[in-house]
Short mmCIF file of C-alpha atoms in Angstrom, two decimals:
data_model
loop_
_atom_site.label_atom_id
_atom_site.label_comp_id
_atom_site.label_asym_id
_atom_site.label_seq_id
_atom_site.Cartn_x
_atom_site.Cartn_y
_atom_site.Cartn_z
CA UNK A 1 -3.66 -6.45 16.13
CA UNK A 2 -4.67 -3.83 13.61
CA UNK A 3 -2.78 -0.58 14.07
CA UNK A 4 -4.75 1.22 11.36
CA UNK A 5 -8.50 0.74 11.25
CA UNK A 6 -11.09 1.75 8.72
CA UNK A 7 -14.36 0.70 10.26
CA UNK A 8 -16.62 1.47 7.32
CA UNK A 9 -16.22 -1.11 4.53
CA UNK A 10 -18.35 0.97 2.16
CA UNK A 11 -19.83 4.42 1.64
CA UNK A 12 -22.33 5.71 -0.92
CA UNK A 13 -22.58 9.40 -1.69
CA UNK A 14 -24.54 11.44 -4.20
CA UNK A 15 -22.54 13.24 -6.87
CA UNK A 16 -21.73 16.80 -5.80
CA UNK A 17 -22.03 16.07 -2.08
CA UNK A 18 -19.22 15.61 0.42
CA UNK A 19 -17.60 12.22 1.03
CA UNK A 20 -16.04 11.68 4.43
CA UNK A 21 -13.83 8.65 4.97
CA UNK A 22 -12.59 7.87 8.45
CA UNK A 23 -9.54 6.16 9.87
CA UNK A 24 -8.36 5.37 13.41
CA UNK A 25 -4.91 4.33 14.54
CA UNK A 26 -3.29 3.03 17.70
CA UNK A 27 0.46 3.54 17.23
CA UNK A 28 1.64 6.89 18.62
CA UNK A 29 4.92 6.53 16.69
CA UNK A 30 3.29 7.08 13.32
CA UNK A 31 4.72 10.28 11.82
CA UNK A 32 2.96 10.45 8.46
CA UNK A 33 -0.50 9.47 7.39
CA UNK A 34 -1.44 8.87 3.80
CA UNK A 35 -4.50 8.14 1.74
CA UNK A 36 -4.32 5.90 -1.29
CA UNK A 37 -6.95 5.28 -3.92
CA UNK A 38 -7.28 1.93 -5.67
CA UNK A 39 -9.22 0.86 -8.72
CA UNK A 40 -9.83 -2.84 -9.40
CA UNK A 41 -6.85 -4.69 -10.93
CA UNK A 42 -4.55 -1.70 -10.37
CA UNK A 43 -2.03 -0.81 -7.71
CA UNK A 44 -2.78 1.83 -5.06
CA UNK A 45 -2.27 5.42 -6.15
CA UNK A 46 -1.16 8.09 -3.69
CA UNK A 47 -3.75 10.76 -3.02
CA UNK A 48 -2.73 13.00 -0.14
CA UNK A 49 -0.73 12.87 3.07
CA UNK A 50 -0.36 14.72 6.34
CA UNK A 51 2.46 15.00 8.82
CA UNK A 52 1.74 14.19 12.45
CA UNK A 53 2.71 17.76 13.38
CA UNK A 54 -0.14 19.22 11.32
CA UNK A 55 -3.89 18.99 11.69
CA UNK A 56 -5.01 19.73 8.15
CA UNK A 57 -3.74 19.38 4.61
CA UNK A 58 -5.65 20.38 1.52
CA UNK A 59 -5.15 19.56 -2.16
CA UNK A 60 -7.88 20.63 -4.50
CA UNK A 61 -11.06 18.70 -3.70
CA UNK A 62 -9.27 16.58 -1.10
CA UNK A 63 -8.65 17.57 2.51
CA UNK A 64 -7.24 15.40 5.25
CA UNK A 65 -7.82 16.22 8.91
CA UNK A 66 -5.77 14.78 11.75
CA UNK A 67 -6.86 14.66 15.39
CA UNK A 68 -3.86 13.32 17.29
CA UNK A 69 -5.50 13.29 20.67
CA UNK A 70 -8.24 11.05 19.32
CA UNK A 71 -5.84 9.13 17.05
CA UNK A 72 -8.25 9.77 14.21
CA UNK A 73 -7.98 11.10 10.69
CA UNK A 74 -10.49 11.72 7.97
CA UNK A 75 -10.46 12.38 4.25
CA UNK A 76 -12.99 14.83 2.86
CA UNK A 77 -13.78 14.89 -0.83
CA UNK A 78 -15.88 17.79 -2.01
CA UNK A 79 -17.59 17.87 -4.38
CA UNK A 80 -17.66 14.12 -4.97
CA UNK A 81 -17.52 12.95 -8.57
CA UNK A 82 -18.39 9.56 -10.13
CA UNK A 83 -14.70 9.09 -11.01
CA UNK A 84 -13.94 9.13 -7.30
CA UNK A 85 -15.60 5.73 -6.97
CA UNK A 86 -12.82 3.42 -5.78
CA UNK A 87 -11.44 1.78 -2.66
CA UNK A 88 -9.66 4.24 -0.36
CA UNK A 89 -6.92 3.04 1.95
CA UNK A 90 -5.66 4.88 4.97
CA UNK A 91 -1.97 4.22 5.65
CA UNK A 92 0.53 5.29 8.29
CA UNK A 93 4.30 5.41 8.45
CA UNK A 94 6.33 4.56 11.54
CA UNK A 95 9.68 6.31 11.15
CA UNK A 96 10.96 4.45 14.19
CA UNK A 97 10.57 1.11 12.44
CA UNK A 98 13.63 1.72 10.28
CA UNK A 99 12.09 0.44 7.10
CA UNK A 100 9.62 3.32 6.73
CA UNK A 101 7.06 0.86 5.49
CA UNK A 102 3.42 1.81 5.47
CA UNK A 103 0.76 0.07 7.54
CA UNK A 104 -2.59 0.01 5.79
CA UNK A 105 -6.18 -0.19 6.89
CA UNK A 106 -8.62 -2.58 5.22
CA UNK A 107 -10.05 0.11 2.97
CA UNK A 108 -13.40 1.80 2.38
CA UNK A 109 -15.19 1.34 -0.92
CA UNK A 110 -16.62 4.66 -2.04
CA UNK A 111 -19.45 4.73 -4.55
CA UNK A 112 -20.42 8.11 -5.94
CA UNK A 113 -23.88 7.95 -7.45
CA UNK A 114 -24.56 10.20 -10.47
CA UNK B 1 6.71 4.77 -18.75
CA UNK B 2 8.78 5.63 -15.70
CA UNK B 3 6.54 4.08 -13.06
CA UNK B 4 6.98 0.84 -11.11
CA UNK B 5 6.63 -2.14 -13.42
CA UNK B 6 5.62 -5.64 -12.33
CA UNK B 7 5.60 -8.89 -14.29
CA UNK B 8 3.72 -11.04 -14.87
CA UNK B 9 0.43 -9.27 -14.18
CA UNK B 10 -1.35 -12.54 -13.60
CA UNK B 11 0.00 -16.00 -12.85
CA UNK B 12 -2.08 -19.15 -12.57
CA UNK B 13 -0.26 -22.15 -11.17
CA UNK B 14 -0.93 -25.51 -9.63
CA UNK B 15 -0.36 -26.17 -5.97
CA UNK B 16 3.22 -27.21 -5.28
CA UNK B 17 4.77 -25.29 -8.16
CA UNK B 18 7.26 -22.45 -7.72
CA UNK B 19 6.49 -18.96 -8.98
CA UNK B 20 8.62 -15.85 -9.38
CA UNK B 21 7.50 -12.26 -9.73
CA UNK B 22 9.66 -9.42 -10.98
CA UNK B 23 9.56 -5.75 -10.03
CA UNK B 24 11.34 -2.90 -11.78
CA UNK B 25 11.23 0.17 -9.54
CA UNK B 26 11.44 3.80 -10.54
CA UNK B 27 15.07 4.11 -11.62
CA UNK B 28 16.34 6.62 -9.06
CA UNK B 29 14.55 5.00 -6.11
CA UNK B 30 16.81 3.16 -3.70
CA UNK B 31 14.10 1.62 -1.53
CA UNK B 32 11.95 -1.24 -2.74
CA UNK B 33 9.08 -2.89 -0.90
CA UNK B 34 6.97 -6.00 -1.40
CA UNK B 35 3.42 -6.15 -0.12
CA UNK B 36 0.67 -8.75 -0.34
CA UNK B 37 -3.01 -7.95 -0.63
CA UNK B 38 -5.79 -10.45 -0.15
CA UNK B 39 -9.49 -9.94 -0.77
CA UNK B 40 -11.06 -7.44 1.60
CA UNK B 41 -7.76 -6.52 3.20
CA UNK B 42 -5.30 -3.69 2.84
CA UNK B 43 -1.78 -4.27 1.54
CA UNK B 44 0.35 -6.20 4.04
CA UNK B 45 4.08 -5.49 4.27
CA UNK B 46 6.38 -8.43 3.47
CA UNK B 47 9.93 -7.18 3.02
CA UNK B 48 12.04 -4.25 1.88
CA UNK B 49 15.42 -3.45 0.34
CA UNK B 50 17.62 -0.43 0.56
CA UNK B 51 19.73 -0.67 -2.57
CA UNK B 52 20.72 -4.35 -2.74
CA UNK B 53 20.50 -4.98 1.01
CA UNK B 54 17.40 -6.71 2.34
CA UNK B 55 16.99 -4.91 5.64
CA UNK B 56 13.70 -6.35 6.80
CA UNK B 57 12.47 -9.84 6.04
CA UNK B 58 10.92 -11.02 9.27
CA UNK B 59 7.45 -10.34 7.88
CA UNK B 60 7.83 -12.76 4.99
CA UNK B 61 5.00 -15.21 5.44
CA UNK B 62 7.04 -18.39 5.60
CA UNK B 63 10.38 -19.80 4.54
CA UNK B 64 8.79 -20.62 1.20
CA UNK B 65 8.95 -16.90 0.41
CA UNK B 66 12.20 -15.25 -0.61
CA UNK B 67 13.17 -12.02 -2.29
CA UNK B 68 16.28 -10.70 -3.96
CA UNK B 69 17.46 -7.43 -5.40
CA UNK B 70 20.74 -8.07 -7.17
CA UNK B 71 22.73 -4.91 -7.90
CA UNK B 72 20.08 -2.77 -6.29
CA UNK B 73 17.96 -2.51 -9.40
CA UNK B 74 15.06 -4.88 -10.14
CA UNK B 75 13.77 -7.30 -7.53
CA UNK B 76 12.27 -10.77 -7.60
CA UNK B 77 9.88 -12.41 -5.17
CA UNK B 78 9.83 -16.20 -5.27
CA UNK B 79 7.27 -18.47 -3.68
CA UNK B 80 8.24 -22.12 -3.52
CA UNK B 81 5.81 -25.02 -3.24
CA UNK B 82 2.80 -22.77 -3.63
CA UNK B 83 -0.33 -23.36 -1.59
CA UNK B 84 -3.88 -22.23 -2.26
CA UNK B 85 -3.57 -19.74 0.58
CA UNK B 86 -0.84 -17.95 -1.38
CA UNK B 87 -3.44 -16.73 -3.86
CA UNK B 88 -3.30 -12.95 -3.60
CA UNK B 89 -2.15 -9.76 -5.29
CA UNK B 90 1.57 -9.16 -4.79
CA UNK B 91 2.45 -5.49 -4.92
CA UNK B 92 5.82 -3.87 -5.34
CA UNK B 93 6.53 -0.28 -4.33
CA UNK B 94 9.54 1.99 -4.40
CA UNK B 95 10.61 5.25 -2.80
CA UNK B 96 13.55 7.58 -2.48
CA UNK B 97 12.99 10.04 0.31
CA UNK B 98 13.43 9.16 3.92
CA UNK B 99 12.11 12.35 5.38
CA UNK B 100 9.54 13.31 2.79
CA UNK B 101 5.86 12.65 2.71
CA UNK B 102 6.24 8.92 3.21
CA UNK B 103 4.78 8.19 -0.18
CA UNK B 104 5.46 4.82 -1.74
CA UNK B 105 4.94 4.43 -5.48
CA UNK B 106 3.16 1.18 -6.24
CA UNK B 107 3.16 -0.95 -9.33
CA UNK B 108 0.01 -2.49 -10.75
CA UNK B 109 0.60 -5.76 -8.96
CA UNK B 110 0.99 -9.41 -9.87
CA UNK B 111 -2.07 -11.51 -9.18
CA UNK B 112 -1.36 -15.11 -8.19
CA UNK B 113 -3.99 -17.82 -8.45
CA UNK B 114 -3.05 -21.22 -7.05
CA UNK B 115 -5.32 -24.04 -8.16
#
C-alpha cells in the first residue's frame, strides 16, 4: 500500500516555462514533506521541504505547495532550465514512527527541452 | 569531501555469494539509514541506526540481510547468499536533527548486480 504516490512517471516542459510536479499521500501522521532530485548513477539530493503546518515554501526557482485537506503537494519550478532534467522524488516523514525515516514516491522524470 | 561516502560503487557477483557494502556517514550525524532502490521505484527503507544501536530492522527484506554500525561510526550492510532479485541500488543516508526539516543526506549508492 503506497503511502506516497506520484502518478505521473514523466513530464516534458519547454525551457523557461513552469514545471509542476504532483504528489499525493495517505498518511495523516506525516509531518514533513520533502522533494529530492536524482540524476542517474547518483544518490538523491535534497531540494526543498515543507512542514505540515505550512501551505507554501519557496526557495529561489522552487516552490512547494501543500494542501492538507486534499493530502496533496506540488513542486513548481519556474523558470525551468535544461539542468533541471532529472527524476524528482516526493518524500514524507512520519515523526510518530520513531525512526524518522522518509517514505518515497516512485518519482517523476522531468525533461526540460531547450 | 564531507558528504556520505559509500563503497564499492558497483558490485557484480554471482548468485549465492555474499556481498558487503560500507557507508561512512557525515561525521557529526548520529542517525544512519539504509535504503534500497530498484528500477522505476523510489528508495525503500530497510533499517536505521541511532549511534551504534539498530533501532528498526523489521523492514530488512529477509534474514539474508544484516547491518551493523560498530562504535556508531561507519556502517556495513551484508547480503548473504545473494539472489538475482537482490540486484538494486543500495543507498545510505545520515542525519542529525530530529525536529528539523526531516532532510536525510544520501550517498551516491552502491549498485549490486547479481548474475
